[in-house]
PDB file of C-alpha atoms and ligand atoms in Angstrom:
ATOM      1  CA  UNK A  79       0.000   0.000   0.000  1.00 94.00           C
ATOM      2  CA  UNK A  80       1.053   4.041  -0.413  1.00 98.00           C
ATOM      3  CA  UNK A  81       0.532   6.682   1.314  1.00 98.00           C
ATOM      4  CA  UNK A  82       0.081  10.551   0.270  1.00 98.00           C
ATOM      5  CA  UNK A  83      -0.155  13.850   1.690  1.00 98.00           C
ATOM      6  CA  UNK A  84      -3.356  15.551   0.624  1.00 99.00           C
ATOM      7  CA  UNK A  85      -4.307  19.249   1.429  1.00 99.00           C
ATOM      8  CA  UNK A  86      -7.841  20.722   1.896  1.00 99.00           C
ATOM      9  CA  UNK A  87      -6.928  23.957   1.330  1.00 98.00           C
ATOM     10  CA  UNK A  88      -8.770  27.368   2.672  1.00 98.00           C
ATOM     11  CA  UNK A  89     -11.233  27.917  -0.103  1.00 98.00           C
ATOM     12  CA  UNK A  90     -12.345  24.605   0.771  1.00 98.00           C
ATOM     13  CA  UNK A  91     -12.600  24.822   4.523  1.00 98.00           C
ATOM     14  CA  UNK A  92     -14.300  27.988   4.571  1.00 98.00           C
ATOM     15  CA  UNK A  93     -16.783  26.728   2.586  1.00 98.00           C
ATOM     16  CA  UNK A  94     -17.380  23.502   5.016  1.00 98.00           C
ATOM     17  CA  UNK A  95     -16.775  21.094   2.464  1.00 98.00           C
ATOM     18  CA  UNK A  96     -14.074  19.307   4.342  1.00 98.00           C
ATOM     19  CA  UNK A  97     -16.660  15.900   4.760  1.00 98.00           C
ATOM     20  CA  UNK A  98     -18.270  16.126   1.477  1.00 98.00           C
ATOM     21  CA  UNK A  99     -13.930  16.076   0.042  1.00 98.00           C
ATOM     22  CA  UNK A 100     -13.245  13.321   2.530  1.00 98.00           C
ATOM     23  CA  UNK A 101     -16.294  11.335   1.690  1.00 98.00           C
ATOM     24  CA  UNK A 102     -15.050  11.371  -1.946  1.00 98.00           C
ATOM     25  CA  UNK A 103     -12.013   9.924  -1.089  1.00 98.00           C
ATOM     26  CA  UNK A 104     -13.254   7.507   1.022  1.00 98.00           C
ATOM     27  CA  UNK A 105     -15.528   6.195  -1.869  1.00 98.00           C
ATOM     28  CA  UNK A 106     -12.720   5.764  -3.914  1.00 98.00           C
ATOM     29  CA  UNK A 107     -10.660   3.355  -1.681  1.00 98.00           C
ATOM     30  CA  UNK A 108      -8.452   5.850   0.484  1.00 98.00           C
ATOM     31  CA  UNK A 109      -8.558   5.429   3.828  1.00 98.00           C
ATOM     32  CA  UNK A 110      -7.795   8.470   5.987  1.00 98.00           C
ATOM     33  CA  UNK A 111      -5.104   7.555   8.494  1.00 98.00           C
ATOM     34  CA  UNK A 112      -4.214  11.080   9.473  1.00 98.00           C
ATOM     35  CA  UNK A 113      -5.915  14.185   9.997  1.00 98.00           C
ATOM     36  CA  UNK A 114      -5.464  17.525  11.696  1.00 98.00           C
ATOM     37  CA  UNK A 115      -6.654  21.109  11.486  1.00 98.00           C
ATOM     38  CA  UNK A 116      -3.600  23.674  10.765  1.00 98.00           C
ATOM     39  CA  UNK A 117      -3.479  27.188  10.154  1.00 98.00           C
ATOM     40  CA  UNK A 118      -0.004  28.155   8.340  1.00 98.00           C
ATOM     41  CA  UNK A 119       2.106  30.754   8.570  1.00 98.00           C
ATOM     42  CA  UNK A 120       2.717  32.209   4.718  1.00 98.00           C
ATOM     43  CA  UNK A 121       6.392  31.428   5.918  1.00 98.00           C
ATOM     44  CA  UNK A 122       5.613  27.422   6.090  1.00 98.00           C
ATOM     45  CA  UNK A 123       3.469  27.834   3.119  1.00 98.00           C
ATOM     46  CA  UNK A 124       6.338  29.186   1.496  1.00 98.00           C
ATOM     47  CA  UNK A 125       8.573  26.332   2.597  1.00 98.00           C
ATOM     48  CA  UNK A 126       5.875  23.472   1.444  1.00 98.00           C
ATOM     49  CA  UNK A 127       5.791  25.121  -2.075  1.00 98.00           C
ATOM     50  CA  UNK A 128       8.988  26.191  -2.668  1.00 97.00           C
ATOM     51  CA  UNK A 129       9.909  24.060  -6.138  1.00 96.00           C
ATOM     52  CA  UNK A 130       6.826  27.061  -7.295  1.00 97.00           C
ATOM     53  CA  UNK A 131       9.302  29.814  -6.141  1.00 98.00           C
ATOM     54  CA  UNK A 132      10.610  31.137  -9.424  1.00 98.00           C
ATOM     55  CA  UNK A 133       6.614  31.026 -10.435  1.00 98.00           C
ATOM     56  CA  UNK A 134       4.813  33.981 -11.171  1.00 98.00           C
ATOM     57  CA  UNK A 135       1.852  32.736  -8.774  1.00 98.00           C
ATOM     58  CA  UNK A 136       4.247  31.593  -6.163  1.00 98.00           C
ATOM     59  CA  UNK A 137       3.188  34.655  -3.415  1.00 98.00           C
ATOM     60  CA  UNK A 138      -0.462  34.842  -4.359  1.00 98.00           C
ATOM     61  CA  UNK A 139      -0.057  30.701  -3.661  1.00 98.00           C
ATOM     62  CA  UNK A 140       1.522  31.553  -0.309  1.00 98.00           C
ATOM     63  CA  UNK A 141      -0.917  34.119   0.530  1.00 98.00           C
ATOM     64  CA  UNK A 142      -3.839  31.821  -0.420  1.00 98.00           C
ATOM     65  CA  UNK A 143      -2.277  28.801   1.752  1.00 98.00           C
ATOM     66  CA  UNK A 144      -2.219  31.367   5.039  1.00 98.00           C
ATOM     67  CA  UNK A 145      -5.599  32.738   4.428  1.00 98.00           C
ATOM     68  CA  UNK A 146      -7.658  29.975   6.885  1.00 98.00           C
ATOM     69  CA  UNK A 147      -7.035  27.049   8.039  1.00 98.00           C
ATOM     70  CA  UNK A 148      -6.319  23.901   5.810  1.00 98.00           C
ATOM     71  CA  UNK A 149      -7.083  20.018   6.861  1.00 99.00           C
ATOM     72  CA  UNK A 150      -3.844  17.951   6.157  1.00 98.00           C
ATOM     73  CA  UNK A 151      -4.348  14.439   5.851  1.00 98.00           C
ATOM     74  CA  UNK A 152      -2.385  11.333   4.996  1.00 98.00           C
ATOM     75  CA  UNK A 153      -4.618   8.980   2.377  1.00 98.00           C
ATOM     76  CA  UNK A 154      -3.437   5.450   2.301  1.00 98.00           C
ATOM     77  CA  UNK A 155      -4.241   2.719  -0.065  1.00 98.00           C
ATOM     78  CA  UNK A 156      -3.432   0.806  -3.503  1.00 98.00           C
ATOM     79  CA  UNK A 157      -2.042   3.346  -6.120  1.00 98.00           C
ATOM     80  CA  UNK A 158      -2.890   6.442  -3.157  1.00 98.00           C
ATOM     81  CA  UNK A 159      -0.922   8.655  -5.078  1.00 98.00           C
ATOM     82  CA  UNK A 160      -2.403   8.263  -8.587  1.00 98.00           C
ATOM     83  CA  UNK A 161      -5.896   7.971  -6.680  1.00 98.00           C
ATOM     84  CA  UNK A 162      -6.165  11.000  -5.376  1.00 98.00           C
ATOM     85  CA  UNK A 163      -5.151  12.989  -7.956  1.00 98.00           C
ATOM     86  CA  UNK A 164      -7.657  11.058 -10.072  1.00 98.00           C
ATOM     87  CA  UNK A 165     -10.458  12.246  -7.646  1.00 98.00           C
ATOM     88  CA  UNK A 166      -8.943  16.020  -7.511  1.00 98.00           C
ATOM     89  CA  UNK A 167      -9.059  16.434 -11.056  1.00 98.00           C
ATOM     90  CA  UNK A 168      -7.213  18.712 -12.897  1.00 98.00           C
ATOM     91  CA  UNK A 169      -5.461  21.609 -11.857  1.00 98.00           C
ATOM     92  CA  UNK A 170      -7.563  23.376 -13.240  1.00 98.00           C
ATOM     93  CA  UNK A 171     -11.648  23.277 -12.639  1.00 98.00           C
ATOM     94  CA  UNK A 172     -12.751  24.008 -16.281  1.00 98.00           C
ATOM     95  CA  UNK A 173     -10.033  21.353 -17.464  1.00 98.00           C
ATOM     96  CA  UNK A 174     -11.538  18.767 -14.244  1.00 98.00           C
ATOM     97  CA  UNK A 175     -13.282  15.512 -14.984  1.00 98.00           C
ATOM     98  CA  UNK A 176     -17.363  15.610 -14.116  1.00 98.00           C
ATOM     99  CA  UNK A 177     -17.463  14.307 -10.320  1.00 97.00           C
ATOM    100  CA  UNK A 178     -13.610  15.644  -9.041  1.00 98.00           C
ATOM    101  CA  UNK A 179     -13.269  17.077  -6.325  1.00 98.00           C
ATOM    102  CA  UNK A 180     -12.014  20.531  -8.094  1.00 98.00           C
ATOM    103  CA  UNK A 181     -14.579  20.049 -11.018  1.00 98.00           C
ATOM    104  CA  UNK A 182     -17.425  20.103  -8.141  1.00 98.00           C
ATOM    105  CA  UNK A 183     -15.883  22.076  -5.842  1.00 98.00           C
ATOM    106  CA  UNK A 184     -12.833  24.476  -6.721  1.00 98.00           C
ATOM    107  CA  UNK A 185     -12.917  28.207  -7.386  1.00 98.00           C
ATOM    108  CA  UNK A 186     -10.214  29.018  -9.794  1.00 98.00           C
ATOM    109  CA  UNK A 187      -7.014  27.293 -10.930  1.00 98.00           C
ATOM    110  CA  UNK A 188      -5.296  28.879  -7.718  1.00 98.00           C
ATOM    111  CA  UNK A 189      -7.996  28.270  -5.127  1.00 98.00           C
ATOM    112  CA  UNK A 190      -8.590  24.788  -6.108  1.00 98.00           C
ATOM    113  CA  UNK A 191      -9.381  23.225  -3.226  1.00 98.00           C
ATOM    114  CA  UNK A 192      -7.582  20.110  -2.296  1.00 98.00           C
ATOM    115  CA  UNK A 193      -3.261  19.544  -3.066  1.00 98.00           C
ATOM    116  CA  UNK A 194      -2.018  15.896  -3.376  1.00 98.00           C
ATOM    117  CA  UNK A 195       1.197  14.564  -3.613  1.00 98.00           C
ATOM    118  CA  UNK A 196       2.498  14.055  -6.684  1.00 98.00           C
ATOM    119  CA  UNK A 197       4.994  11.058  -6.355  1.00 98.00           C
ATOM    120  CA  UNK A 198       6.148   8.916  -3.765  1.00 98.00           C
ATOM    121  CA  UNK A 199       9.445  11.114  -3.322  1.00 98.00           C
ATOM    122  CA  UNK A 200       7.037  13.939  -2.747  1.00 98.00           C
ATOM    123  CA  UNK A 201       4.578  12.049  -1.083  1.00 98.00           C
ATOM    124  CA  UNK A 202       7.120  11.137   1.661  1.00 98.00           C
ATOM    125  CA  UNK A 203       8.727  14.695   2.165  1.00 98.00           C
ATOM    126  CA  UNK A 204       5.264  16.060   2.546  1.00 98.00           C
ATOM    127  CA  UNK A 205       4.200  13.384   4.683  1.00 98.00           C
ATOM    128  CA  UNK A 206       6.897  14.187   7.388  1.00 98.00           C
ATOM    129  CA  UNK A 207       6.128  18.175   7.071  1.00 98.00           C
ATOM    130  CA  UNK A 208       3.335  17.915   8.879  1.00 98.00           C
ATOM    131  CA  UNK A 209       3.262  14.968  10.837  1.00 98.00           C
ATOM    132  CA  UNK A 210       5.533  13.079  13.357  1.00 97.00           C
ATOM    133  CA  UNK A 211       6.486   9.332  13.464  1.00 93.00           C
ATOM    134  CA  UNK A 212       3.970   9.247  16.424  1.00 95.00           C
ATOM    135  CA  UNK A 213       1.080  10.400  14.415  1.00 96.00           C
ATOM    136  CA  UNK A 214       1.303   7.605  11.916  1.00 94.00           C
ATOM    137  CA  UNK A 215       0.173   4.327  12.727  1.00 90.00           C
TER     138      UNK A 215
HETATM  139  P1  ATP B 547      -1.166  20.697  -6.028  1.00 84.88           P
HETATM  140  O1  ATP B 547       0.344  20.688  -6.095  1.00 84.88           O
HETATM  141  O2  ATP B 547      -1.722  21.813  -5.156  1.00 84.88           O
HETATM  142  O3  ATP B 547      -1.749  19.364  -5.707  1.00 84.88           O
HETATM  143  P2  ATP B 547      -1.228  20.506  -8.872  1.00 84.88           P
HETATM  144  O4  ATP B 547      -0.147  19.502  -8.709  1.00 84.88           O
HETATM  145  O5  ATP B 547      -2.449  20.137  -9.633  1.00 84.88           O
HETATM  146  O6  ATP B 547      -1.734  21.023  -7.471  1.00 84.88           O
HETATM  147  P3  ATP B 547       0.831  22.452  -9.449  1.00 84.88           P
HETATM  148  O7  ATP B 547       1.246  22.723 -10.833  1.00 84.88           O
HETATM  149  O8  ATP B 547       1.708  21.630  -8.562  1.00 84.88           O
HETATM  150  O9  ATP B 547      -0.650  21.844  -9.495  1.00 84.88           O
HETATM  151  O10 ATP B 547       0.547  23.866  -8.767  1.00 84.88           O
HETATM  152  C1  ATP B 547       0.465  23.978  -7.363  1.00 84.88           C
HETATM  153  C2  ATP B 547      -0.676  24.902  -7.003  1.00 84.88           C
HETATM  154  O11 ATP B 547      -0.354  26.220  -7.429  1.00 84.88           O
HETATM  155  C3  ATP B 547      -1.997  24.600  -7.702  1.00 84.88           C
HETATM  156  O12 ATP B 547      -2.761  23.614  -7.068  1.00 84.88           O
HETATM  157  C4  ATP B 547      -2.689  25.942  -7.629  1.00 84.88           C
HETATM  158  O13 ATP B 547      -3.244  26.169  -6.330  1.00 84.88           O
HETATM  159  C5  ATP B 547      -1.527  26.895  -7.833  1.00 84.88           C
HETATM  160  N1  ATP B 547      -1.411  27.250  -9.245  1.00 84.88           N
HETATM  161  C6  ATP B 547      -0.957  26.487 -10.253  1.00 84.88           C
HETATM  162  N2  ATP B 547      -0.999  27.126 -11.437  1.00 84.88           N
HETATM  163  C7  ATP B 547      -1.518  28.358 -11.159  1.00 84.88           C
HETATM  164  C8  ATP B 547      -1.828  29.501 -11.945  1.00 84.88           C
HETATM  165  N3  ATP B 547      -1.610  29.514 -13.267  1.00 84.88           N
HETATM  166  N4  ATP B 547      -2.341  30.592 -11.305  1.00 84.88           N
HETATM  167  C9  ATP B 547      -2.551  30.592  -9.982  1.00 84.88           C
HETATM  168  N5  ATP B 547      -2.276  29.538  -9.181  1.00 84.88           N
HETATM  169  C10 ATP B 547      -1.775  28.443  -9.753  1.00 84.88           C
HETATM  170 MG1   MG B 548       1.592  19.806  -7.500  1.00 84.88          MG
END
């Protein structure tokens, strides 16, 4: 099995939608095996996004990240990674497949609602950003 770091970012928690995301990826097969609640700094925004530095969205990102709060979650099961970016959709909304989460949900091709991993290299930095040995069981 593989695990991922997924984002619900703050257009999404501000809007409540944090169940109706995690119900979505709980019909698809991921299993939710960590959760919390975070509001970051635009500092550790900055950090978590830095290979967007030298793009021209890069502050607004930061900005956006720092806004509200965000859920960050761990999603574990077969293919996680691929998975969940299958049930985000595409960056995108007006490029997202009917049913995604950012074809249903997401505002704009900045506040799109939900981040995932996008291989396990990632997956695995990201992973231990946010949460301790500890806090994965
Ligand atoms: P994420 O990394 O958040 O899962 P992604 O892999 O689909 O999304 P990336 O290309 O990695 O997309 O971009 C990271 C994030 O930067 C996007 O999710 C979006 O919030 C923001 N972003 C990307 N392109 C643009 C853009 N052209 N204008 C504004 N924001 C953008
Ligand atoms: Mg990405």
């Amino acid at each position: 099995v593989e695990r991922t770091l997924s984002i619900i970012k703050p257009d999404a928690t501000k809007r409540n939608l944090t169940g109706k995301i995690n119900a979505k990826f709980e019909d698809a097969g991921l299993r939710i095996v960590a959760q919390k609640r975070i509001h970051l700094t635009k500092a550790q925004a900055g950090v978590f996004y830095a290979v967007h530095a030298e793009r021209p969205f890069y502050d607004e990102l930061c900005e956006f990240m720092a806004s509200e709060p965000v859920v960050v979650q761990v999603l574990q099961g077969e293919s996680a990674i691929a998975k969940n970016r299958e049930v985000m959709g595409a960056t995108n909304p007006a490029d997202a497949a009917p049913g995604t989460v950012r074809a249903e949900f997401a505002e704009s091709v900045g506040e799109n609602s939900v981040h995932g991993s996008d291989a396990p290299e990632t997956a695995a930095v990201e992973i231990a950003y946010f949460f301790s040995g500890l806090e994965l069981v």
